[in-house]
Amino acid sequence: MVDFCQNMKEKIKILSAEIENFAISNLQELENFRIKFIGTKGSIKELFNDLKSVPNEEKKEIGQLMNGLRMLAEDKYNQFKSNLEEANNKAELIDFSRPGEDFSVGSHHPISLVRAEIIAIFNRIGYTVSEGPEIEDDWHNFSALNFPPEHPARDMQDTFFIEKGENEMALRTHTSSVQVRVMENQQPPIRTISPGRVYRNEAISARAHCFFHQVEGLYIDKNVSFADLKQTLLHFAQEMFGEKAQIRLRPSYFPFTEPSAEVDVSCSICNSKGCNVCKYTGWLEILGCGMVDPNVLEAAGIDSKVYTGFAFGMGIERITQLKYKVNDLRLYSENDIRFLKQFTSVL
Ligand code: DAH
């Protein structure tokens, strides 16, 4: 009997080692495990049958060992079962045959698109890009540009002043301030454009905003003529609006240019036939320009007897309006995704 009991204990040891080492990595192996150890014909059941033959005094000890063995097997079974089920559920969640989901990469803001296009057009004909500060002093924004002290553009209504008085500082009202900075720092030949944000103290509406964007152009060298200006602007209009685009110049006035002109481009929306955008004139105003006033050259330290030049300034919002038919200035700064999304495919 001692041998029988010894033998039982030995079997329990071997079985528990087997249970522990049994590899389960899929449902079939889990089922094999169950059949081998826990099932009605499994080795643990068999062993329990032998328990009858164990003498009473040994029953307690061997019974405990066998219960331990059964628990070991059942615990392992339950744990692997839930592990495999969990993995199975996850695998069901990930369907590898499903087509990938689109993800949004956003889009460029229309103002950025048009700004980049203007820069690219002028880069190709030799213009550099220059920038200046948005907070400007009176000299660069007004005085050096030949604005007389009483000029209405200096009025509180147009300009956001940051500091009044002797050290007057304001948000620049146009990017013409950058031409002064360029001329002060560089002798001709100068061929540059200055894109940037400008500010004006205006009530916000569909047609006016308190900030917007401009591109200033400046070309100074010996013998620069009005014909050069006209040809440059025609080239720009055709690059921007298509080769059929035409321009016309109307005499105008700016303190910093003489003579000055406003430039219209033929309406690309109706092919100059007349529509409500061009107010049935066939033409749309896009910029101001002129020959740099000798006073401006001299104020910036350039000899006006040797050099001449032209300048022009355009609003990026305006060009964007014509190119993409955006008719309300407020759309540019409201971050309405429905508006911005329309530019995803551009570029
Ligand atoms: N600075 C002008 C404005 O803000 C635009 C402009 C007109 C710029 C004529 C120029 C120019 O350089 O020659 O309305």
Tab-separated table of C-alpha atoms and ligand atoms in Angstrom:
chain	number	residue	atom	x	y	z
A	1	MET	CA	0.000	0.000	0.000
A	2	VAL	CA	2.844	2.305	0.751
A	3	ASP	CA	4.068	1.696	-2.760
A	4	PHE	CA	0.628	2.443	-4.202
A	5	CYS	CA	0.483	5.740	-2.363
A	6	GLN	CA	4.042	6.580	-3.330
A	7	ASN	CA	3.127	5.824	-6.894
A	8	MET	CA	0.076	8.116	-6.722
A	9	LYS	CA	2.162	10.975	-5.378
A	10	GLU	CA	4.672	10.396	-8.125
A	11	LYS	CA	1.932	10.482	-10.765
A	12	ILE	CA	0.553	13.737	-9.320
A	13	LYS	CA	4.008	15.301	-9.537
A	14	ILE	CA	4.525	14.206	-13.114
A	15	LEU	CA	1.049	15.376	-14.119
A	16	SER	CA	1.478	18.767	-12.539
A	17	ALA	CA	4.756	19.228	-14.397
A	18	GLU	CA	3.038	18.190	-17.593
A	19	ILE	CA	0.211	20.613	-16.956
A	20	GLU	CA	2.575	23.436	-16.326
A	21	ASN	CA	4.622	22.747	-19.419
A	22	PHE	CA	1.743	22.168	-21.781
A	23	ALA	CA	1.934	24.849	-24.473
A	24	ILE	CA	-1.360	26.453	-25.433
A	25	SER	CA	-1.301	28.998	-28.215
A	26	ASN	CA	-4.603	28.410	-29.952
A	27	LEU	CA	-8.097	27.125	-29.363
A	28	GLN	CA	-7.271	23.641	-30.657
A	29	GLU	CA	-4.432	23.264	-28.183
A	30	LEU	CA	-6.687	24.546	-25.446
A	31	GLU	CA	-9.206	21.842	-26.297
A	32	ASN	CA	-6.453	19.198	-26.390
A	33	PHE	CA	-5.406	20.345	-22.940
A	34	ARG	CA	-8.954	20.036	-21.646
A	35	ILE	CA	-9.425	16.559	-23.032
A	36	LYS	CA	-6.047	15.379	-21.797
A	37	PHE	CA	-6.337	16.620	-18.226
A	38	ILE	CA	-9.781	17.874	-17.216
A	39	GLY	CA	-12.234	16.014	-19.427
A	40	THR	CA	-14.281	13.021	-18.212
A	41	LYS	CA	-11.690	10.663	-19.670
A	42	GLY	CA	-8.757	12.910	-18.735
A	43	SER	CA	-5.842	11.836	-16.574
A	44	ILE	CA	-7.028	13.750	-13.523
A	45	LYS	CA	-10.386	11.968	-13.576
A	46	GLU	CA	-8.545	8.676	-13.893
A	47	LEU	CA	-6.451	9.491	-10.909
A	48	PHE	CA	-9.525	10.388	-8.903
A	49	ASN	CA	-10.837	6.900	-9.641
A	50	ASP	CA	-7.734	5.515	-8.007
A	51	LEU	CA	-8.468	7.532	-4.876
A	52	LYS	CA	-10.931	4.848	-3.833
A	53	SER	CA	-8.049	2.456	-3.369
A	54	VAL	CA	-6.061	4.760	-1.123
A	55	PRO	CA	-6.183	3.750	2.518
A	56	ASN	CA	-8.152	6.078	4.737
A	57	GLU	CA	-5.174	7.442	6.663
A	58	GLU	CA	-3.551	8.583	3.425
A	59	LYS	CA	-6.758	9.813	1.750
A	60	LYS	CA	-6.581	13.259	3.249
A	61	GLU	CA	-3.083	14.006	2.057
A	62	ILE	CA	-3.435	12.484	-1.366
A	63	GLY	CA	-6.901	14.030	-1.783
A	64	GLN	CA	-5.468	17.476	-1.080
A	65	LEU	CA	-2.674	16.921	-3.569
A	66	MET	CA	-5.167	15.862	-6.182
A	67	ASN	CA	-7.437	18.820	-5.566
A	68	GLY	CA	-4.400	21.035	-5.989
A	69	LEU	CA	-3.641	19.270	-9.244
A	70	ARG	CA	-7.181	19.751	-10.495
A	71	MET	CA	-7.138	23.419	-9.575
A	72	LEU	CA	-3.826	23.871	-11.319
A	73	ALA	CA	-5.269	22.408	-14.519
A	74	GLU	CA	-8.551	24.308	-14.257
A	75	ASP	CA	-6.822	27.611	-13.517
A	76	LYS	CA	-4.532	27.169	-16.467
A	77	TYR	CA	-7.457	26.214	-18.683
A	78	ASN	CA	-9.562	29.206	-17.613
A	79	GLN	CA	-6.752	31.647	-17.936
A	80	PHE	CA	-5.727	30.539	-21.417
A	81	LYS	CA	-9.347	30.407	-22.450
A	82	SER	CA	-9.956	34.028	-21.529
A	83	ASN	CA	-6.609	35.104	-23.036
A	84	LEU	CA	-7.453	33.466	-26.323
A	85	GLU	CA	-10.975	34.852	-26.344
A	86	GLU	CA	-9.693	38.336	-25.720
A	87	ALA	CA	-7.145	38.017	-28.511
A	88	ASN	CA	-9.879	36.673	-30.725
A	89	ASN	CA	-12.131	39.640	-30.009
A	90	LYS	CA	-9.317	42.034	-30.806
A	91	ALA	CA	-8.589	40.243	-34.024
A	92	GLU	CA	-12.226	40.674	-34.931
A	93	LEU	CA	-11.968	44.423	-34.328
A	94	ILE	CA	-9.052	44.778	-36.715
A	95	ASP	CA	-10.186	43.823	-40.157
A	96	PHE	CA	-7.013	43.845	-42.194
A	97	SER	CA	-8.878	43.630	-45.461
A	98	ARG	CA	-10.720	46.890	-44.871
A	99	PRO	CA	-9.656	49.806	-47.098
A	100	GLY	CA	-7.613	52.433	-45.220
A	101	GLU	CA	-9.412	55.400	-43.771
A	102	ASP	CA	-8.810	58.836	-45.210
A	103	PHE	CA	-7.067	61.224	-42.913
A	104	SER	CA	-7.245	64.953	-43.243
A	105	VAL	CA	-4.005	66.745	-44.026
A	106	GLY	CA	-5.666	70.152	-43.926
A	107	SER	CA	-5.276	72.740	-46.648
A	108	HIS	CA	-3.433	75.940	-47.358
A	109	HIS	CA	-5.273	79.136	-46.573
A	110	PRO	CA	-6.338	80.872	-49.802
A	111	ILE	CA	-4.378	83.975	-48.798
A	112	SER	CA	-1.249	81.830	-48.385
A	113	LEU	CA	-1.857	80.199	-51.762
A	114	VAL	CA	-2.181	83.487	-53.597
A	115	ARG	CA	0.691	85.043	-51.679
A	116	ALA	CA	2.913	82.113	-52.707
A	117	GLU	CA	1.789	82.448	-56.305
A	118	ILE	CA	2.520	86.179	-56.409
A	119	ILE	CA	5.975	85.556	-54.942
A	120	ALA	CA	6.641	82.785	-57.476
A	121	ILE	CA	5.647	85.010	-60.402
A	122	PHE	CA	7.957	87.819	-59.340
A	123	ASN	CA	10.777	85.454	-58.342
A	124	ARG	CA	10.862	84.225	-61.914
A	125	ILE	CA	11.579	87.743	-63.191
A	126	GLY	CA	14.310	88.420	-60.660
A	127	TYR	CA	12.531	89.923	-57.649
A	128	THR	CA	13.710	89.088	-54.140
A	129	VAL	CA	11.390	88.967	-51.117
A	130	SER	CA	11.898	91.456	-48.303
A	131	GLU	CA	10.019	91.956	-45.090
A	132	GLY	CA	9.602	94.626	-42.475
A	133	PRO	CA	8.010	95.045	-39.049
A	134	GLU	CA	4.242	95.242	-38.569
A	135	ILE	CA	4.707	97.829	-35.814
A	136	GLU	CA	6.154	100.801	-37.613
A	137	ASP	CA	7.327	104.315	-36.834
A	138	ASP	CA	5.907	107.414	-38.478
A	139	TRP	CA	9.002	107.843	-40.630
A	140	HIS	CA	8.767	104.527	-42.477
A	141	ASN	CA	4.991	104.373	-42.709
A	142	PHE	CA	4.369	108.025	-43.645
A	143	SER	CA	7.058	110.712	-43.587
A	144	ALA	CA	9.676	109.029	-45.772
A	145	LEU	CA	6.879	108.215	-48.228
A	146	ASN	CA	6.233	111.899	-48.753
A	147	PHE	CA	3.016	112.102	-46.723
A	148	PRO	CA	2.550	115.732	-45.733
A	149	PRO	CA	1.977	116.147	-41.964
A	150	GLU	CA	-1.705	116.953	-42.429
A	151	HIS	CA	-2.455	114.056	-44.801
A	152	PRO	CA	-5.774	112.405	-43.890
A	153	ALA	CA	-4.253	108.877	-43.923
A	154	ARG	CA	-2.453	109.803	-40.719
A	155	ASP	CA	-5.768	110.440	-39.073
A	156	MET	CA	-6.811	108.386	-36.073
A	157	GLN	CA	-9.612	106.902	-38.158
A	158	ASP	CA	-7.294	104.974	-40.431
A	159	THR	CA	-4.347	104.124	-38.251
A	160	PHE	CA	-4.069	101.995	-35.137
A	161	PHE	CA	-1.647	103.969	-33.011
A	162	ILE	CA	0.367	102.190	-30.375
A	163	GLU	CA	2.135	105.260	-29.103
A	164	LYS	CA	1.341	108.877	-29.892
A	165	GLY	CA	3.610	111.856	-29.602
A	166	GLU	CA	7.343	112.026	-30.143
A	167	ASN	CA	8.055	108.294	-30.465
A	168	GLU	CA	4.956	107.652	-32.488
A	169	MET	CA	4.461	103.962	-33.267
A	170	ALA	CA	1.574	102.424	-35.162
A	171	LEU	CA	0.520	99.225	-36.902
A	172	ARG	CA	1.634	99.728	-40.486
A	173	THR	CA	-1.181	100.777	-42.779
A	174	HIS	CA	0.533	99.488	-45.930
A	175	THR	CA	3.614	97.521	-46.960
A	176	SER	CA	5.040	100.599	-48.687
A	177	SER	CA	6.916	101.075	-45.404
A	178	VAL	CA	9.127	98.160	-46.407
A	179	GLN	CA	10.292	99.901	-49.583
A	180	VAL	CA	11.727	102.677	-47.425
A	181	ARG	CA	13.564	100.133	-45.268
A	182	VAL	CA	14.970	98.352	-48.323
A	183	MET	CA	16.158	101.596	-49.919
A	184	GLU	CA	17.781	102.716	-46.672
A	185	ASN	CA	19.766	99.500	-46.487
A	186	GLN	CA	20.615	98.831	-50.101
A	187	GLN	CA	21.815	100.801	-53.100
A	188	PRO	CA	20.266	100.136	-56.523
A	189	PRO	CA	19.759	98.022	-58.482
A	190	ILE	CA	16.838	97.011	-56.289
A	191	ARG	CA	14.175	94.578	-57.409
A	192	THR	CA	12.079	93.331	-54.540
A	193	ILE	CA	8.590	92.490	-53.393
A	194	SER	CA	7.376	92.773	-49.803
A	195	PRO	CA	4.393	90.678	-48.825
A	196	GLY	CA	2.847	91.235	-45.428
A	197	ARG	CA	-0.054	92.025	-43.169
A	198	VAL	CA	-1.335	95.563	-42.798
A	199	TYR	CA	-3.841	97.174	-40.450
A	200	ARG	CA	-6.462	99.875	-40.754
A	201	ASN	CA	-8.946	101.162	-38.289
A	202	GLU	CA	-12.056	100.280	-40.254
A	203	ALA	CA	-15.383	98.741	-39.321
A	204	ILE	CA	-15.442	95.106	-40.413
A	205	SER	CA	-17.803	94.360	-43.296
A	206	ALA	CA	-17.907	92.259	-46.460
A	207	ARG	CA	-15.770	94.871	-48.229
A	208	ALA	CA	-13.465	96.174	-45.480
A	209	HIS	CA	-11.464	94.624	-42.660
A	210	CYS	CA	-9.224	95.952	-39.926
A	211	PHE	CA	-6.363	93.809	-41.184
A	212	PHE	CA	-5.513	92.466	-44.602
A	213	HIS	CA	-2.519	91.584	-46.739
A	214	GLN	CA	-0.564	93.438	-49.354
A	215	VAL	CA	2.360	92.847	-51.651
A	216	GLU	CA	4.534	95.835	-52.360
A	217	GLY	CA	6.810	95.881	-55.378
A	218	LEU	CA	9.854	98.060	-55.926
A	219	TYR	CA	12.251	98.317	-58.850
A	220	ILE	CA	15.014	100.917	-58.839
A	221	ASP	CA	17.882	101.207	-61.283
A	222	LYS	CA	19.229	103.577	-63.922
A	223	ASN	CA	16.758	104.354	-66.718
A	224	VAL	CA	13.743	102.551	-65.286
A	225	SER	CA	10.710	103.868	-67.146
A	226	PHE	CA	6.946	103.855	-66.906
A	227	ALA	CA	6.928	101.459	-69.869
A	228	ASP	CA	8.897	98.945	-67.739
A	229	LEU	CA	6.265	99.288	-65.041
A	230	LYS	CA	3.428	98.717	-67.448
A	231	GLN	CA	5.061	95.676	-69.018
A	232	THR	CA	5.865	94.162	-65.616
A	233	LEU	CA	2.268	94.535	-64.489
A	234	LEU	CA	0.898	93.092	-67.730
A	235	HIS	CA	3.212	90.117	-67.295
A	236	PHE	CA	1.988	89.690	-63.727
A	237	ALA	CA	-1.692	89.882	-64.732
A	238	GLN	CA	-1.248	87.272	-67.461
A	239	GLU	CA	0.664	84.915	-65.195
A	240	MET	CA	-1.941	85.287	-62.479
A	241	PHE	CA	-5.183	85.400	-64.464
A	242	GLY	CA	-4.272	83.708	-67.742
A	243	GLU	CA	-2.629	84.855	-70.944
A	244	LYS	CA	-5.774	86.534	-72.242
A	245	ALA	CA	-5.766	88.981	-69.315
A	246	GLN	CA	-5.450	92.642	-70.216
A	247	ILE	CA	-4.689	95.635	-68.026
A	248	ARG	CA	-5.549	99.288	-68.175
A	249	LEU	CA	-4.019	102.153	-66.242
A	250	ARG	CA	-5.993	105.085	-64.896
A	251	PRO	CA	-4.251	108.222	-63.620
A	252	SER	CA	-4.347	108.451	-59.847
A	253	TYR	CA	-2.589	109.999	-56.891
A	254	PHE	CA	-0.314	108.605	-54.191
A	255	PRO	CA	2.070	110.807	-52.201
A	256	PHE	CA	4.997	108.463	-52.862
A	257	THR	CA	4.724	108.110	-56.636
A	258	GLU	CA	4.651	110.612	-59.495
A	259	PRO	CA	3.021	109.966	-61.862
A	260	SER	CA	0.670	107.481	-60.204
A	261	ALA	CA	-1.883	105.087	-61.610
A	262	GLU	CA	-4.491	102.602	-60.601
A	263	VAL	CA	-4.501	99.387	-62.554
A	264	ASP	CA	-7.530	97.387	-63.651
A	265	VAL	CA	-7.445	93.873	-65.015
A	266	SER	CA	-9.980	92.554	-67.513
A	267	CYS	CA	-12.727	90.677	-65.705
A	268	SER	CA	-11.943	86.971	-65.941
A	269	ILE	CA	-15.294	86.048	-64.443
A	270	CYS	CA	-17.342	87.275	-67.429
A	271	ASN	CA	-14.517	87.582	-70.006
A	272	SER	CA	-15.095	91.350	-69.929
A	273	LYS	CA	-18.662	90.937	-71.107
A	274	GLY	CA	-19.950	92.570	-67.938
A	275	CYS	CA	-21.153	90.952	-64.729
A	276	ASN	CA	-22.088	92.025	-61.232
A	277	VAL	CA	-18.513	91.484	-59.950
A	278	CYS	CA	-17.040	93.996	-62.414
A	279	LYS	CA	-20.226	96.041	-62.144
A	280	TYR	CA	-20.772	95.601	-65.888
A	281	THR	CA	-17.598	97.519	-66.781
A	282	GLY	CA	-15.514	94.489	-67.810
A	283	TRP	CA	-12.679	95.747	-65.590
A	284	LEU	CA	-11.593	95.148	-61.991
A	285	GLU	CA	-9.211	97.289	-59.999
A	286	ILE	CA	-6.266	95.296	-58.650
A	287	LEU	CA	-3.476	97.646	-57.601
A	288	GLY	CA	-1.910	101.075	-57.276
A	289	CYS	CA	1.435	101.996	-58.781
A	290	GLY	CA	3.657	104.739	-60.116
A	291	MET	CA	7.164	106.055	-60.571
A	292	VAL	CA	8.833	106.474	-57.191
A	293	ASP	CA	8.709	110.157	-56.272
A	294	PRO	CA	12.231	111.693	-56.233
A	295	ASN	CA	11.478	112.933	-52.689
A	296	VAL	CA	11.079	109.326	-51.567
A	297	LEU	CA	14.363	108.265	-53.178
A	298	GLU	CA	16.201	111.164	-51.557
A	299	ALA	CA	14.628	110.571	-48.141
A	300	ALA	CA	15.989	107.012	-48.239
A	301	GLY	CA	19.449	108.087	-49.375
A	302	ILE	CA	19.253	107.277	-53.087
A	303	ASP	CA	20.416	109.825	-55.640
A	304	SER	CA	17.317	110.727	-57.654
A	305	LYS	CA	19.426	112.282	-60.429
A	306	VAL	CA	21.075	108.937	-61.128
A	307	TYR	CA	18.280	106.504	-60.387
A	308	THR	CA	14.614	106.138	-61.186
A	309	GLY	CA	12.223	103.412	-60.242
A	310	PHE	CA	8.692	102.206	-60.012
A	311	ALA	CA	6.597	100.845	-57.193
A	312	PHE	CA	3.289	99.080	-56.942
A	313	GLY	CA	1.083	97.765	-54.191
A	314	MET	CA	-1.672	95.190	-54.366
A	315	GLY	CA	-4.072	93.618	-51.882
A	316	ILE	CA	-3.790	89.835	-51.658
A	317	GLU	CA	-7.432	89.519	-50.569
A	318	ARG	CA	-8.479	91.386	-53.685
A	319	ILE	CA	-6.480	89.114	-56.017
A	320	THR	CA	-7.836	86.087	-54.156
A	321	GLN	CA	-11.365	87.387	-54.544
A	322	LEU	CA	-10.917	87.572	-58.293
A	323	LYS	CA	-9.142	84.257	-58.591
A	324	TYR	CA	-11.444	82.214	-56.360
A	325	LYS	CA	-14.569	84.375	-56.451
A	326	VAL	CA	-14.622	84.997	-52.725
A	327	ASN	CA	-16.961	87.901	-52.214
A	328	ASP	CA	-16.842	88.490	-48.464
A	329	LEU	CA	-13.599	89.594	-46.798
A	330	ARG	CA	-14.718	88.230	-43.434
A	331	LEU	CA	-14.484	84.648	-44.723
A	332	TYR	CA	-10.698	84.862	-44.716
A	333	SER	CA	-10.425	85.241	-40.973
A	334	GLU	CA	-13.390	83.312	-39.603
A	335	ASN	CA	-11.774	79.870	-39.801
A	336	ASP	CA	-14.952	78.319	-41.147
A	337	ILE	CA	-13.896	74.825	-42.125
A	338	ARG	CA	-16.513	74.673	-44.892
A	339	PHE	CA	-14.810	77.631	-46.559
A	340	LEU	CA	-11.231	76.502	-45.969
A	341	LYS	CA	-11.857	72.896	-47.072
A	342	GLN	CA	-12.564	74.080	-50.593
A	343	PHE	CA	-8.892	74.845	-51.080
A	344	THR	CA	-7.634	71.337	-50.229
A	345	SER	CA	-7.099	70.386	-53.851
A	346	VAL	CA	-5.352	73.588	-54.872
A	347	LEU	CA	-1.524	73.374	-55.149
B	1	DAH	N1	0.351	101.795	-50.392
B	1	DAH	C1	-0.806	101.888	-51.224
B	1	DAH	C2	-2.049	101.489	-50.420
B	1	DAH	O1	-1.911	100.967	-49.378
B	1	DAH	C3	-0.693	101.000	-52.410
B	1	DAH	C4	0.341	101.473	-53.348
B	1	DAH	C5	-0.016	102.398	-54.339
B	1	DAH	C6	1.638	101.087	-53.228
B	1	DAH	C7	0.933	102.867	-55.223
B	1	DAH	C8	2.589	101.534	-54.101
B	1	DAH	C9	2.216	102.431	-55.091
B	1	DAH	O2	3.874	101.156	-54.036
B	1	DAH	O3	3.174	102.896	-55.964
B	1	DAH	O4	-3.128	101.693	-50.867
